[in-house]
PDB file of C-alpha atoms in Angstrom:
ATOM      1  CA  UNK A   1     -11.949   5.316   8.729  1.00  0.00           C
ATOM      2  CA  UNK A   2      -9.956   7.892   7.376  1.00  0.00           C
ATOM      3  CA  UNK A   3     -10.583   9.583   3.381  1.00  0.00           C
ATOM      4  CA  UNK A   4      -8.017   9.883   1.499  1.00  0.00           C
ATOM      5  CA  UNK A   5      -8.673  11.938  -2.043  1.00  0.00           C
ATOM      6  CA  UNK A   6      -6.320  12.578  -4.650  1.00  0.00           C
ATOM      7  CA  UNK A   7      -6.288  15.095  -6.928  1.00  0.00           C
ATOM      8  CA  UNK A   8      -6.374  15.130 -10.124  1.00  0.00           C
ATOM      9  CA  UNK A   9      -7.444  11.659 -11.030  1.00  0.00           C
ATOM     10  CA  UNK A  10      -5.856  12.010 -14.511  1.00  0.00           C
ATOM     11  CA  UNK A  11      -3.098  14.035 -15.296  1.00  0.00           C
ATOM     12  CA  UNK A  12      -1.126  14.249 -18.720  1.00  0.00           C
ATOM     13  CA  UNK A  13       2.002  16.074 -19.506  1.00  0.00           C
ATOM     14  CA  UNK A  14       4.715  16.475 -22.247  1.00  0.00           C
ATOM     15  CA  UNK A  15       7.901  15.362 -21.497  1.00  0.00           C
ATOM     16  CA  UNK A  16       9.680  18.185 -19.465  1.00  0.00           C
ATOM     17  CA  UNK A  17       6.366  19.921 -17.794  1.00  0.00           C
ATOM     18  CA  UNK A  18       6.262  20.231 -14.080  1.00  0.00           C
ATOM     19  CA  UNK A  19       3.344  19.426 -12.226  1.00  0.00           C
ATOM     20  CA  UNK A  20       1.521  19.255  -8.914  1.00  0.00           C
ATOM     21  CA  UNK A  21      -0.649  16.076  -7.487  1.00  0.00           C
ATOM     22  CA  UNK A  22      -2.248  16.748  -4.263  1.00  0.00           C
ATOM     23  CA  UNK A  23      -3.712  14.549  -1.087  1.00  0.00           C
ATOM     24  CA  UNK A  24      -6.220  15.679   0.837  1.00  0.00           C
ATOM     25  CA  UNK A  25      -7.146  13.546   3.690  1.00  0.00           C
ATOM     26  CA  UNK A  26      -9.904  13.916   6.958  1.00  0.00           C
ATOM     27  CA  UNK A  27      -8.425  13.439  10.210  1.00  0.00           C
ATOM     28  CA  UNK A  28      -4.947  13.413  11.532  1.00  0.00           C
ATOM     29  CA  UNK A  29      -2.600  10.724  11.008  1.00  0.00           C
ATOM     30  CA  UNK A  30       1.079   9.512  12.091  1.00  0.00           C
ATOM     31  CA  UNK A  31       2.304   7.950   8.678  1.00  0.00           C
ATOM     32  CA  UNK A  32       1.972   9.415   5.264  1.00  0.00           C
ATOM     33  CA  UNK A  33       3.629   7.710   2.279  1.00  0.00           C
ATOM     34  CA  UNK A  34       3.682   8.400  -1.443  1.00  0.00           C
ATOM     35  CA  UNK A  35       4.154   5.622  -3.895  1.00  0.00           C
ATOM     36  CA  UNK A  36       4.080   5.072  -7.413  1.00  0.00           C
ATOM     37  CA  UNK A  37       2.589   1.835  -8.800  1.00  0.00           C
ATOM     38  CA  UNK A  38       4.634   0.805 -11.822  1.00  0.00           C
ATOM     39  CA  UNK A  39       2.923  -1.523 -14.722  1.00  0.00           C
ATOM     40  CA  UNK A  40       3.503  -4.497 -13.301  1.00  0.00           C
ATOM     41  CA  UNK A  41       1.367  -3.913  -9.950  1.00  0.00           C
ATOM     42  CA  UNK A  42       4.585  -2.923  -7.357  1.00  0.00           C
ATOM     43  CA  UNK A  43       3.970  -0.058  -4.825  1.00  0.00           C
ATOM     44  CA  UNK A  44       7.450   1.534  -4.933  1.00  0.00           C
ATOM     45  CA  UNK A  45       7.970   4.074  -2.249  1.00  0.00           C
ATOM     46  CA  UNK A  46       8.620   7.485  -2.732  1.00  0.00           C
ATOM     47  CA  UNK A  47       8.326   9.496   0.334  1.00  0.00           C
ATOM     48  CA  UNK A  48       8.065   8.884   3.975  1.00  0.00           C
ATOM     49  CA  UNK A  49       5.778  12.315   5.002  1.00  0.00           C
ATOM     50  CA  UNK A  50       4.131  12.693   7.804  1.00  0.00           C
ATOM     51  CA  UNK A  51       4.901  16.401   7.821  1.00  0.00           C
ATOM     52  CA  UNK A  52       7.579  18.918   6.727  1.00  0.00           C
ATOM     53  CA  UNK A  53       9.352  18.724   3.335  1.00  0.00           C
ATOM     54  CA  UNK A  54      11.620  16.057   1.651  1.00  0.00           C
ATOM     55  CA  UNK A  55      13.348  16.197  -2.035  1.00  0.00           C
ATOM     56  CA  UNK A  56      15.041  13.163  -3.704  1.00  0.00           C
ATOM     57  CA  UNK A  57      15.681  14.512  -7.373  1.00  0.00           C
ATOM     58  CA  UNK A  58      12.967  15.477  -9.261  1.00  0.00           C
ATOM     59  CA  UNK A  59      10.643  14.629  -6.954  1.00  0.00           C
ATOM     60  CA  UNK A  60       9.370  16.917  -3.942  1.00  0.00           C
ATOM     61  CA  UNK A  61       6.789  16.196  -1.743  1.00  0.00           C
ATOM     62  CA  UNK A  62       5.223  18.607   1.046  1.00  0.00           C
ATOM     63  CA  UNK A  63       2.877  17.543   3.876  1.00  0.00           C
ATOM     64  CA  UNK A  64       0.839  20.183   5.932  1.00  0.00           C
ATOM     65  CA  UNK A  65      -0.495  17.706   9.038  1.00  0.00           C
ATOM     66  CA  UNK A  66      -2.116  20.699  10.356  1.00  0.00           C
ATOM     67  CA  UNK A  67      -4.179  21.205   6.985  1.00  0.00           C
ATOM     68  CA  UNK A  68      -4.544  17.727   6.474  1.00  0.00           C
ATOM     69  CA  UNK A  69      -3.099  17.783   2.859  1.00  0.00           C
ATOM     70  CA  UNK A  70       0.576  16.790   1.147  1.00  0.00           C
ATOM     71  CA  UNK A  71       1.718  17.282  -2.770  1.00  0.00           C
ATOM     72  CA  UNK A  72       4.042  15.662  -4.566  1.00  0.00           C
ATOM     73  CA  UNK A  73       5.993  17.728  -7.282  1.00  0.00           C
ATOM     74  CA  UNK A  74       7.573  16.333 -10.203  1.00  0.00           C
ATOM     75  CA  UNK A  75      10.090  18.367 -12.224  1.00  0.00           C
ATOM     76  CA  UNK A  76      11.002  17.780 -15.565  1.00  0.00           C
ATOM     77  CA  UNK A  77       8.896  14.877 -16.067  1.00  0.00           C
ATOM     78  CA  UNK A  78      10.453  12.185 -17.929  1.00  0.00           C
ATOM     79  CA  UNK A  79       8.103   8.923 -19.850  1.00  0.00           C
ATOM     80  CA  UNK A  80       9.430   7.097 -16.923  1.00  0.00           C
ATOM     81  CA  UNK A  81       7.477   8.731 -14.575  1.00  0.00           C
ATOM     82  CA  UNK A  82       4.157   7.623 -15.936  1.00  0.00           C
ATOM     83  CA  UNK A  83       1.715   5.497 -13.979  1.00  0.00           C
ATOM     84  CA  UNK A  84      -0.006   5.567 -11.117  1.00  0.00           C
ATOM     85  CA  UNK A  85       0.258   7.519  -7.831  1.00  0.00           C
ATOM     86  CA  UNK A  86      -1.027   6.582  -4.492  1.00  0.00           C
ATOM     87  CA  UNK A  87      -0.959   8.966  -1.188  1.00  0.00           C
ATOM     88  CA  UNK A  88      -1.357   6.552   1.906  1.00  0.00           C
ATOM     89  CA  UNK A  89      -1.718   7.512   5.617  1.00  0.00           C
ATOM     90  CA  UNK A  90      -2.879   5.862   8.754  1.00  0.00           C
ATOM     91  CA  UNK A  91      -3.262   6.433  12.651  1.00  0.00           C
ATOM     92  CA  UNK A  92      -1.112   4.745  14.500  1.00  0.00           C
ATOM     93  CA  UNK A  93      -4.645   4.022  17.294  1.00  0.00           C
ATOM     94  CA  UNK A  94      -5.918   1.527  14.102  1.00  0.00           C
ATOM     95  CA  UNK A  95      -2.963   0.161  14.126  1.00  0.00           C
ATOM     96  CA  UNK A  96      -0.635  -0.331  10.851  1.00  0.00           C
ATOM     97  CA  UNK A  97      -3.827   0.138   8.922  1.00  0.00           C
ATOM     98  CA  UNK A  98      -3.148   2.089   5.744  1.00  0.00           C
ATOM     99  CA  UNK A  99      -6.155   4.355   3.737  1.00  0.00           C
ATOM    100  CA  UNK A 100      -5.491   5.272   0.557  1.00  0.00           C
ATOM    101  CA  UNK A 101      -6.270   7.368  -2.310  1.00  0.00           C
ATOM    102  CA  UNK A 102      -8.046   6.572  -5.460  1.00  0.00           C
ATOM    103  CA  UNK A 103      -4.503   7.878  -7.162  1.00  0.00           C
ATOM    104  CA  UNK A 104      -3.594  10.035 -10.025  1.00  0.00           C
ATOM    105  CA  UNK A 105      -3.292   8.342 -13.393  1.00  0.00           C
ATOM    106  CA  UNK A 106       0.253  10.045 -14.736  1.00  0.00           C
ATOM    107  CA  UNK A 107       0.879   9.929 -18.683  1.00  0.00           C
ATOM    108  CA  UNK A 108       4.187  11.486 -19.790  1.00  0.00           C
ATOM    109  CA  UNK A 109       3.989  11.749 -23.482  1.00  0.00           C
ATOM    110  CA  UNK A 110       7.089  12.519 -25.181  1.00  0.00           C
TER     111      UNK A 110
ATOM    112  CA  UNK B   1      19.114  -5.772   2.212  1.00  0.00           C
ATOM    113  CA  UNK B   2      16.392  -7.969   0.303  1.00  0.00           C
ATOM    114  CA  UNK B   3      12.686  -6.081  -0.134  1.00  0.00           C
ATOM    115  CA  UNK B   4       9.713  -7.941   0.601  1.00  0.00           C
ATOM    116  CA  UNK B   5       8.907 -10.846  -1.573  1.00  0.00           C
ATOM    117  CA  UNK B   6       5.430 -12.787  -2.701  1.00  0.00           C
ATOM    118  CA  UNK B   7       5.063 -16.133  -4.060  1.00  0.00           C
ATOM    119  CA  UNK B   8       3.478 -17.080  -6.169  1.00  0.00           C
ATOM    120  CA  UNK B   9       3.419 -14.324  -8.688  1.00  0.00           C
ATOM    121  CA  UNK B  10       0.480 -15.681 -10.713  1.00  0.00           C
ATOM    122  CA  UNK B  11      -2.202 -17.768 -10.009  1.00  0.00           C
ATOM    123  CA  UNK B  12      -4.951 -19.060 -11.741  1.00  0.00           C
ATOM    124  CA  UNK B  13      -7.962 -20.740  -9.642  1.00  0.00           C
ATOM    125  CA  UNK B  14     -11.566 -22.066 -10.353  1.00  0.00           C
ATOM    126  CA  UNK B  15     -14.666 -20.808  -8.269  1.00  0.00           C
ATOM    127  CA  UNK B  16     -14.891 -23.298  -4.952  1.00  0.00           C
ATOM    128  CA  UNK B  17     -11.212 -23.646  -4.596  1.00  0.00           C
ATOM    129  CA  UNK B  18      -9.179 -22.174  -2.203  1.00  0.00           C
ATOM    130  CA  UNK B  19      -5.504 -20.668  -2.286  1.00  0.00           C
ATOM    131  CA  UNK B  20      -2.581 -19.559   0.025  1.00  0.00           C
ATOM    132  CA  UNK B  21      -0.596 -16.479  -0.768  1.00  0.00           C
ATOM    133  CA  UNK B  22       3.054 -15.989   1.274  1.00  0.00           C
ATOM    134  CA  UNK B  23       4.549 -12.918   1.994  1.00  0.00           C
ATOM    135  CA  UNK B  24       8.179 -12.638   3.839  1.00  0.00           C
ATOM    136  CA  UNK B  25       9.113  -9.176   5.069  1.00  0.00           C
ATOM    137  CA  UNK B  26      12.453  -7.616   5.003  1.00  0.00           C
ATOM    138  CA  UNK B  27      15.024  -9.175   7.470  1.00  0.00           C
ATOM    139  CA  UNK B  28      14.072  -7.653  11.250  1.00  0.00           C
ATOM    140  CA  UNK B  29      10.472  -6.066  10.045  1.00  0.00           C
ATOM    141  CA  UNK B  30       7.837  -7.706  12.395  1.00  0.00           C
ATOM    142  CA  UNK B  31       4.657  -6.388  10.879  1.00  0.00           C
ATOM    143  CA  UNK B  32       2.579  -7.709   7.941  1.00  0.00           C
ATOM    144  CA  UNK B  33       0.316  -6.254   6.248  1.00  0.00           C
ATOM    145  CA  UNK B  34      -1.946  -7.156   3.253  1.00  0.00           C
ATOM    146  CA  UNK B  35      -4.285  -5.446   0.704  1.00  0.00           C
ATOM    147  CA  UNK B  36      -6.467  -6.810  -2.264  1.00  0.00           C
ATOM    148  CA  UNK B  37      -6.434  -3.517  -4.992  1.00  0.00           C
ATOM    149  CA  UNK B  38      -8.982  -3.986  -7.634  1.00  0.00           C
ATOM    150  CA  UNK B  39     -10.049  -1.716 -10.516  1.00  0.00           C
ATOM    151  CA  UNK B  40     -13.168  -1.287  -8.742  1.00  0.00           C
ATOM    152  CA  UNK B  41     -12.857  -1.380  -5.172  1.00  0.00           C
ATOM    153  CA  UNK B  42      -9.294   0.372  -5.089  1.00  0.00           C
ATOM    154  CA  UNK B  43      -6.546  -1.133  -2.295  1.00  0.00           C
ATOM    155  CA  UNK B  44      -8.325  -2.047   0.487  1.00  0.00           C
ATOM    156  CA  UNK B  45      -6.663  -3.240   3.945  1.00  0.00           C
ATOM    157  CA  UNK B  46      -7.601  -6.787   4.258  1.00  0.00           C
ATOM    158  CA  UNK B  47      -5.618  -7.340   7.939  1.00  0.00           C
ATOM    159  CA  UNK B  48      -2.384  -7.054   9.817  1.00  0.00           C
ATOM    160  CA  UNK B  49       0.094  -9.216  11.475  1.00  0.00           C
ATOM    161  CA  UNK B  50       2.488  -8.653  14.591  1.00  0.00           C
ATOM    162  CA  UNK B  51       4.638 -10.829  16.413  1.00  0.00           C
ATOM    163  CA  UNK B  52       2.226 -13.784  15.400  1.00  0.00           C
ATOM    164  CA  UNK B  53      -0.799 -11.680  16.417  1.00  0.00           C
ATOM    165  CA  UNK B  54      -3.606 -10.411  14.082  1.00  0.00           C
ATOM    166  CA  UNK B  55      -3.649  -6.624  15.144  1.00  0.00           C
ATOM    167  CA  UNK B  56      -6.103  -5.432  12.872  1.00  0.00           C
ATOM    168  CA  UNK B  57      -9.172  -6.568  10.325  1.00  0.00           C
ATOM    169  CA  UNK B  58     -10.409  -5.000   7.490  1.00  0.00           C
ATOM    170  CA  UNK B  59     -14.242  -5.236   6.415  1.00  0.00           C
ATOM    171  CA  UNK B  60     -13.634  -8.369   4.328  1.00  0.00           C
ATOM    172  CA  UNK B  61     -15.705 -11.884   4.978  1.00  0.00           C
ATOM    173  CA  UNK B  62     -14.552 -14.754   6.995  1.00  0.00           C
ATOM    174  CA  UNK B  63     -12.866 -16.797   3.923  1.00  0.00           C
ATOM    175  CA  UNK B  64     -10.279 -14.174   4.010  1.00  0.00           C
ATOM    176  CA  UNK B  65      -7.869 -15.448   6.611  1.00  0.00           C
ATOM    177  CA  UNK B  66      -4.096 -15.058   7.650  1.00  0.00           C
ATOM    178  CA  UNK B  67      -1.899 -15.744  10.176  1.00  0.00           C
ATOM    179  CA  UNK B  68       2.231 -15.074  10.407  1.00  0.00           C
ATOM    180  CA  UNK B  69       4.956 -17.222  11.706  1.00  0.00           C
ATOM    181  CA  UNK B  70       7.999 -16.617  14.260  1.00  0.00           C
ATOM    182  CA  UNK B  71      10.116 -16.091  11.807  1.00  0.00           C
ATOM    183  CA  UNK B  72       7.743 -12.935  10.500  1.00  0.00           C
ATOM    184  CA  UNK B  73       6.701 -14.663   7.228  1.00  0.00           C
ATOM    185  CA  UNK B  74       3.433 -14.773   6.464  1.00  0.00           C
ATOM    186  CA  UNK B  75       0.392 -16.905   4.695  1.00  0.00           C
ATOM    187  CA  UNK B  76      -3.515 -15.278   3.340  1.00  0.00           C
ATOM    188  CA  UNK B  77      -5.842 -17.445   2.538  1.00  0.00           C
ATOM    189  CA  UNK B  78      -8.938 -17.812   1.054  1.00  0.00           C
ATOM    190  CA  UNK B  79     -10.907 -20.495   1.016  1.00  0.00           C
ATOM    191  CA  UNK B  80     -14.470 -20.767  -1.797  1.00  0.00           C
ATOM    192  CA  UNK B  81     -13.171 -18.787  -4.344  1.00  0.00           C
ATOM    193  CA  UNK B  82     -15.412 -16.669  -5.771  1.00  0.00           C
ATOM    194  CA  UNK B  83     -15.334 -14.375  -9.394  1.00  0.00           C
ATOM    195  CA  UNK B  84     -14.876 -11.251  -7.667  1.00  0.00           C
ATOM    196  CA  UNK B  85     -11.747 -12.330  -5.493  1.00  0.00           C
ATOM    197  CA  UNK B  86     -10.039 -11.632  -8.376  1.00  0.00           C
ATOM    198  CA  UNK B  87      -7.238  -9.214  -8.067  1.00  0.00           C
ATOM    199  CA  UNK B  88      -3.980  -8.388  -7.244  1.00  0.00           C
ATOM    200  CA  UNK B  89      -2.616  -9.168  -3.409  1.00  0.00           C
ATOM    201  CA  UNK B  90      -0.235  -7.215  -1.751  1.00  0.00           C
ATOM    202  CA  UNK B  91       1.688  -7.057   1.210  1.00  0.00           C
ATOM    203  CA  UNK B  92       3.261  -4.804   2.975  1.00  0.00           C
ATOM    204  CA  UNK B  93       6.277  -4.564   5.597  1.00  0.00           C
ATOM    205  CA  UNK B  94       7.300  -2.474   8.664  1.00  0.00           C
ATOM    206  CA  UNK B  95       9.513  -2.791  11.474  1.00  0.00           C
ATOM    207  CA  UNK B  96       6.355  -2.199  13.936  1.00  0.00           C
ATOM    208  CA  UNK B  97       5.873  -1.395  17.387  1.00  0.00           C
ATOM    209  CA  UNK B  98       4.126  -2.795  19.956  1.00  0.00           C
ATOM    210  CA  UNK B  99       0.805  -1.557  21.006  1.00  0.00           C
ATOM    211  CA  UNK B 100       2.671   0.069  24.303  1.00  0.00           C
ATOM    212  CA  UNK B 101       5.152   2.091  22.332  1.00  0.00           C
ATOM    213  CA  UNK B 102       2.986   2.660  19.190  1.00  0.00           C
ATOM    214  CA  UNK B 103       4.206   4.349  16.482  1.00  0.00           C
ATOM    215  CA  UNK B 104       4.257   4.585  13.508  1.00  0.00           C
ATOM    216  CA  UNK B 105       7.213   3.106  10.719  1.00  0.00           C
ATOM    217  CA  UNK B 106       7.932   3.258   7.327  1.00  0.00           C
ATOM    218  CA  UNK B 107       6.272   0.451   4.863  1.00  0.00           C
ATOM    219  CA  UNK B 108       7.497  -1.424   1.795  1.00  0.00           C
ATOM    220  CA  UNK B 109       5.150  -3.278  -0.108  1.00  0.00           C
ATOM    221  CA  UNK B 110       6.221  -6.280  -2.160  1.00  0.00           C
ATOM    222  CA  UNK B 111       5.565  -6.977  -5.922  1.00  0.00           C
ATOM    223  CA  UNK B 112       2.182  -8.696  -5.483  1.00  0.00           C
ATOM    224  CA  UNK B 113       0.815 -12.071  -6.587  1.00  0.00           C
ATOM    225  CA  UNK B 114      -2.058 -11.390  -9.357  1.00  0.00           C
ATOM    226  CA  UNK B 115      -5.130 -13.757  -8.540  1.00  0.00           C
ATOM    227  CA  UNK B 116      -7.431 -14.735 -11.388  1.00  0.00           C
ATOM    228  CA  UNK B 117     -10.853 -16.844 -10.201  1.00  0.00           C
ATOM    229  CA  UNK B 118     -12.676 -18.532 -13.276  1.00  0.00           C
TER     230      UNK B 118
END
């Protein structure tokens, strides 16, 4: 299979900080997907990535498929942002078979 | 358009018995996916669904079972519940391809149901 690692595992911030999670995976793949996992267990999509750039608001996210790697950016991180963050990818030869990351713990503190 | 939804949300079971998650996907998706996440095992892929066919199978024994309907909806199963089945269930939905024109498609994953074995 593919491995996915996520870095950092824990991250926390003060209210307003920007900062920078990374995925590194270690083969190519056709899908990449960010999520955020909010406390009550949902996957909630943030990007659709399988290369280039996309914004939506304070959130960024880059893939390099080349590299093999993709980072999310959050601006101006609100106490709403906290929780955890999962990069996801797959090949679409395994099918709609998704590997993911360990995640990044967020805590926003205000 | 409605996201995916899981019943039941919560479930509590005793070791021997078995239980039946559902999972319907969003109106015209025709894959389904599902994953068990644990604290320590992380999400792992259990199997996928496509047009009634299991496409894929993840590393998980044979009381782990599935199988999706015509109308896309589908059921997991597992059957001797054990303590360490424990965890929360999710599934996950995507318009698909077939294996001719594979590609690859967005998924949405729906809000779980939370399994607790004692």
């Amino acid at each position: 299979g593919i491995q996915v690692e996520q870095s950092p595992p824990d991250l926390i911030l003060q209210e307003g900080a920007n900062s920078t999670l990374r995925c590194n995976f270690s083969d190519s793949v056709n899908n990449l997907q960010w999520f955020h996992q909010n406390p009550w267990g949902q996957l909630i999509n943030l990007f659709y990535i399988p290369s280039g750039t996309k914004q939506n608001g304070r959130l960024s996210a880059t893939t390099v498929a080349t590299e093999r790697y993709s980072l999310l950016y959050i601006s101006s991180s609100q106490t709403t942002d906290s929780g955890v963050y999962f990069c996801a990818v797959l090949r679409t030869n395994t099918g709609n078979q998704f590997y993911f990351g360990t995640g990044t713990s967020l805590t926003v503190i205000p | 358009k409605a996201g995916v939804t899981q019943t039941p949300r919560y479930l509590i079971k005793t070791r021997g018995q078995q239980v039946t998650l559902s999972c319907s996907p969003i109106s015209g998706h025709r894959s389904v996916s599902w994953y068990q996440q644990t604290p320590g095992q992380g999400l792992q892929f259990l199997f996928e669904y496509f047009s009634e066919t299991q496409r894929n199978k993840g590393n998980f024994p044979g009381r782990f079972s599935g199988r999706q309907f015509s109308n896309s909806r589908s059921e997991m199963n597992v059957s001797t519940l054990e303590l360490g089945d424990s965890a929360l269930y999710l599934c996950a939905s995507s318009r698909g391809t077939s294996f001719r024109y594979l590609r690859a498609t967005e998924q949405y994953f729906g809000p779980g149901t939370r399994l607790t074995v004692t």
